[in-house]
């Protein structure tokens, strides 16, 4: 199961890196659970489809660079960097570019992502949002 779970989690990352909301939704269970690094949780595929679309509106070039991946059965942990450019009043200008270390815990069920939990320092993005 670990190799299969890793492949599903990596496909989810590829969909994020393409900012492809439809591909992300296709990889989620109907009761998908997303938890951000502030412990805010969103449940349900449809709610997260809207969530990802909104986030890509704020950070249109959001991407993950995964450096390490570990799995135990259906649970996958990925470590790397999250990065993007906040689209503030001035648009996606170079000054609004940010990058931060990230850890992700994904749980895979029946070939789909049932849970996606993000651990990251949100301060770079919050700082840019306060300026906007």
mmCIF file of C-alpha atoms in Angstrom:
data_model
loop_
_atom_site.group_PDB
_atom_site.id
_atom_site.type_symbol
_atom_site.label_atom_id
_atom_site.label_comp_id
_atom_site.label_asym_id
_atom_site.label_seq_id
_atom_site.Cartn_x
_atom_site.Cartn_y
_atom_site.Cartn_z
ATOM 1 C CA UNK A 1 0.000 0.000 0.000
ATOM 2 C CA UNK A 2 2.822 2.459 0.777
ATOM 3 C CA UNK A 3 4.090 2.727 -2.820
ATOM 4 C CA UNK A 4 0.549 3.180 -4.123
ATOM 5 C CA UNK A 5 -0.241 5.776 -1.437
ATOM 6 C CA UNK A 6 2.921 7.690 -2.354
ATOM 7 C CA UNK A 7 1.946 7.714 -6.033
ATOM 8 C CA UNK A 8 -1.519 9.131 -5.216
ATOM 9 C CA UNK A 9 -0.057 11.808 -2.930
ATOM 10 C CA UNK A 10 2.488 12.801 -5.576
ATOM 11 C CA UNK A 11 -0.265 13.047 -8.191
ATOM 12 C CA UNK A 12 -2.112 15.405 -5.823
ATOM 13 C CA UNK A 13 1.044 17.541 -5.585
ATOM 14 C CA UNK A 14 1.306 17.593 -9.389
ATOM 15 C CA UNK A 15 -2.304 18.838 -9.584
ATOM 16 C CA UNK A 16 -1.490 21.560 -7.026
ATOM 17 C CA UNK A 17 1.580 22.591 -9.008
ATOM 18 C CA UNK A 18 -0.575 22.921 -12.143
ATOM 19 C CA UNK A 19 -3.231 24.818 -10.122
ATOM 20 C CA UNK A 20 -5.699 22.296 -11.559
ATOM 21 C CA UNK A 21 -8.792 22.386 -9.353
ATOM 22 C CA UNK A 22 -10.617 19.717 -11.383
ATOM 23 C CA UNK A 23 -7.711 17.275 -11.067
ATOM 24 C CA UNK A 24 -7.502 17.962 -7.326
ATOM 25 C CA UNK A 25 -11.232 17.316 -6.891
ATOM 26 C CA UNK A 26 -10.973 14.088 -8.883
ATOM 27 C CA UNK A 27 -8.300 12.884 -6.457
ATOM 28 C CA UNK A 28 -10.338 13.669 -3.294
ATOM 29 C CA UNK A 29 -12.771 11.424 -1.467
ATOM 30 C CA UNK A 30 -16.265 12.914 -1.210
ATOM 31 C CA UNK A 31 -15.666 13.434 2.530
ATOM 32 C CA UNK A 32 -12.132 14.775 2.009
ATOM 33 C CA UNK A 33 -10.741 16.649 5.004
ATOM 34 C CA UNK A 34 -8.249 19.519 4.601
ATOM 35 C CA UNK A 35 -6.529 21.058 7.622
ATOM 36 C CA UNK A 36 -4.236 24.043 7.248
ATOM 37 C CA UNK A 37 -1.316 24.975 9.483
ATOM 38 C CA UNK A 38 -3.562 27.108 11.695
ATOM 39 C CA UNK A 39 -5.758 24.027 12.362
ATOM 40 C CA UNK A 40 -8.615 25.380 10.227
ATOM 41 C CA UNK A 41 -10.445 22.407 8.751
ATOM 42 C CA UNK A 42 -12.602 22.191 5.642
ATOM 43 C CA UNK A 43 -14.576 19.031 4.955
ATOM 44 C CA UNK A 44 -15.958 17.759 1.685
ATOM 45 C CA UNK A 45 -14.758 17.595 -1.904
ATOM 46 C CA UNK A 46 -17.027 20.415 -3.100
ATOM 47 C CA UNK A 47 -15.983 22.756 -0.305
ATOM 48 C CA UNK A 48 -12.317 22.086 -1.057
ATOM 49 C CA UNK A 49 -12.825 22.563 -4.782
ATOM 50 C CA UNK A 50 -13.966 26.096 -3.911
ATOM 51 C CA UNK A 51 -11.161 26.443 -1.355
ATOM 52 C CA UNK A 52 -8.432 25.561 -3.839
ATOM 53 C CA UNK A 53 -9.961 27.828 -6.505
ATOM 54 C CA UNK A 54 -9.974 30.718 -4.034
ATOM 55 C CA UNK A 55 -6.416 30.049 -2.919
ATOM 56 C CA UNK A 56 -5.138 29.875 -6.504
ATOM 57 C CA UNK A 57 -6.878 33.222 -7.049
ATOM 58 C CA UNK A 58 -4.768 34.694 -4.227
ATOM 59 C CA UNK A 59 -1.572 32.810 -5.141
ATOM 60 C CA UNK A 60 -1.869 31.932 -8.845
ATOM 61 C CA UNK A 61 1.591 30.350 -9.070
ATOM 62 C CA UNK A 62 1.411 28.369 -5.800
ATOM 63 C CA UNK A 63 3.553 25.256 -5.915
ATOM 64 C CA UNK A 64 5.182 22.626 -3.750
ATOM 65 C CA UNK A 65 8.741 21.364 -4.123
ATOM 66 C CA UNK A 66 8.799 18.026 -2.313
ATOM 67 C CA UNK A 67 12.259 16.925 -1.190
ATOM 68 C CA UNK A 68 11.479 13.885 0.972
ATOM 69 C CA UNK A 69 8.594 11.412 1.088
ATOM 70 C CA UNK A 70 7.832 8.759 3.698
ATOM 71 C CA UNK A 71 4.922 6.334 3.955
ATOM 72 C CA UNK A 72 3.462 3.852 6.382
ATOM 73 C CA UNK A 73 0.556 2.009 4.825
ATOM 74 C CA UNK A 74 -2.008 4.562 3.707
ATOM 75 C CA UNK A 75 -0.323 7.548 5.391
ATOM 76 C CA UNK A 76 2.188 9.631 3.444
ATOM 77 C CA UNK A 77 4.378 12.393 4.865
ATOM 78 C CA UNK A 78 6.074 14.812 2.473
ATOM 79 C CA UNK A 79 8.654 17.465 3.347
ATOM 80 C CA UNK A 80 9.753 20.346 1.177
ATOM 81 C CA UNK A 81 9.021 23.959 0.325
ATOM 82 C CA UNK A 82 5.818 25.820 -0.511
ATOM 83 C CA UNK A 83 6.111 28.929 -2.632
ATOM 84 C CA UNK A 84 4.151 31.398 -4.640
ATOM 85 C CA UNK A 85 3.372 35.014 -5.339
ATOM 86 C CA UNK A 86 0.555 36.738 -3.472
ATOM 87 C CA UNK A 87 -1.742 38.650 -5.811
ATOM 88 C CA UNK A 88 -2.192 41.884 -3.867
ATOM 89 C CA UNK A 89 -3.240 45.361 -5.011
ATOM 90 C CA UNK A 90 -0.278 45.511 -7.391
ATOM 91 C CA UNK A 91 -0.900 42.011 -8.745
ATOM 92 C CA UNK A 92 1.739 39.290 -8.732
ATOM 93 C CA UNK A 93 4.775 41.536 -8.421
ATOM 94 C CA UNK A 94 8.199 40.105 -7.444
ATOM 95 C CA UNK A 95 8.015 41.746 -3.996
ATOM 96 C CA UNK A 96 5.028 39.523 -3.207
ATOM 97 C CA UNK A 97 6.965 36.285 -3.762
ATOM 98 C CA UNK A 98 7.276 34.036 -0.706
ATOM 99 C CA UNK A 99 8.665 30.627 0.197
ATOM 100 C CA UNK A 100 8.432 28.573 3.387
ATOM 101 C CA UNK A 101 9.245 25.054 4.580
ATOM 102 C CA UNK A 102 6.280 22.684 4.547
ATOM 103 C CA UNK A 103 5.298 19.277 5.875
ATOM 104 C CA UNK A 104 2.208 17.490 4.598
ATOM 105 C CA UNK A 105 0.447 14.467 6.027
ATOM 106 C CA UNK A 106 -1.847 12.739 3.546
ATOM 107 C CA UNK A 107 -4.105 9.768 4.171
ATOM 108 C CA UNK A 108 -5.108 7.735 1.130
ATOM 109 C CA UNK A 109 -8.311 5.680 0.868
ATOM 110 C CA UNK A 110 -9.241 3.604 -2.178
ATOM 111 C CA UNK A 111 -6.821 5.521 -4.406
ATOM 112 C CA UNK A 112 -8.064 8.955 -3.319
ATOM 113 C CA UNK A 113 -6.857 11.567 -0.840
ATOM 114 C CA UNK A 114 -9.084 11.356 2.239
ATOM 115 C CA UNK A 115 -7.069 13.793 4.326
ATOM 116 C CA UNK A 116 -4.529 16.516 3.494
ATOM 117 C CA UNK A 117 -2.968 18.213 6.509
ATOM 118 C CA UNK A 118 -0.469 21.049 6.054
ATOM 119 C CA UNK A 119 2.174 22.155 8.557
ATOM 120 C CA UNK A 120 3.903 25.381 7.493
ATOM 121 C CA UNK A 121 4.878 28.826 8.695
ATOM 122 C CA UNK A 122 2.162 31.105 7.308
ATOM 123 C CA UNK A 123 3.856 34.315 8.429
ATOM 124 C CA UNK A 124 5.420 35.155 5.021
ATOM 125 C CA UNK A 125 1.973 35.063 3.392
ATOM 126 C CA UNK A 126 0.218 36.832 6.290
ATOM 127 C CA UNK A 127 2.797 39.645 6.118
ATOM 128 C CA UNK A 128 2.056 40.167 2.421
ATOM 129 C CA UNK A 129 -1.694 40.065 3.026
ATOM 130 C CA UNK A 130 -1.432 42.757 5.718
ATOM 131 C CA UNK A 131 0.318 45.043 3.215
ATOM 132 C CA UNK A 132 -2.447 44.570 0.628
#
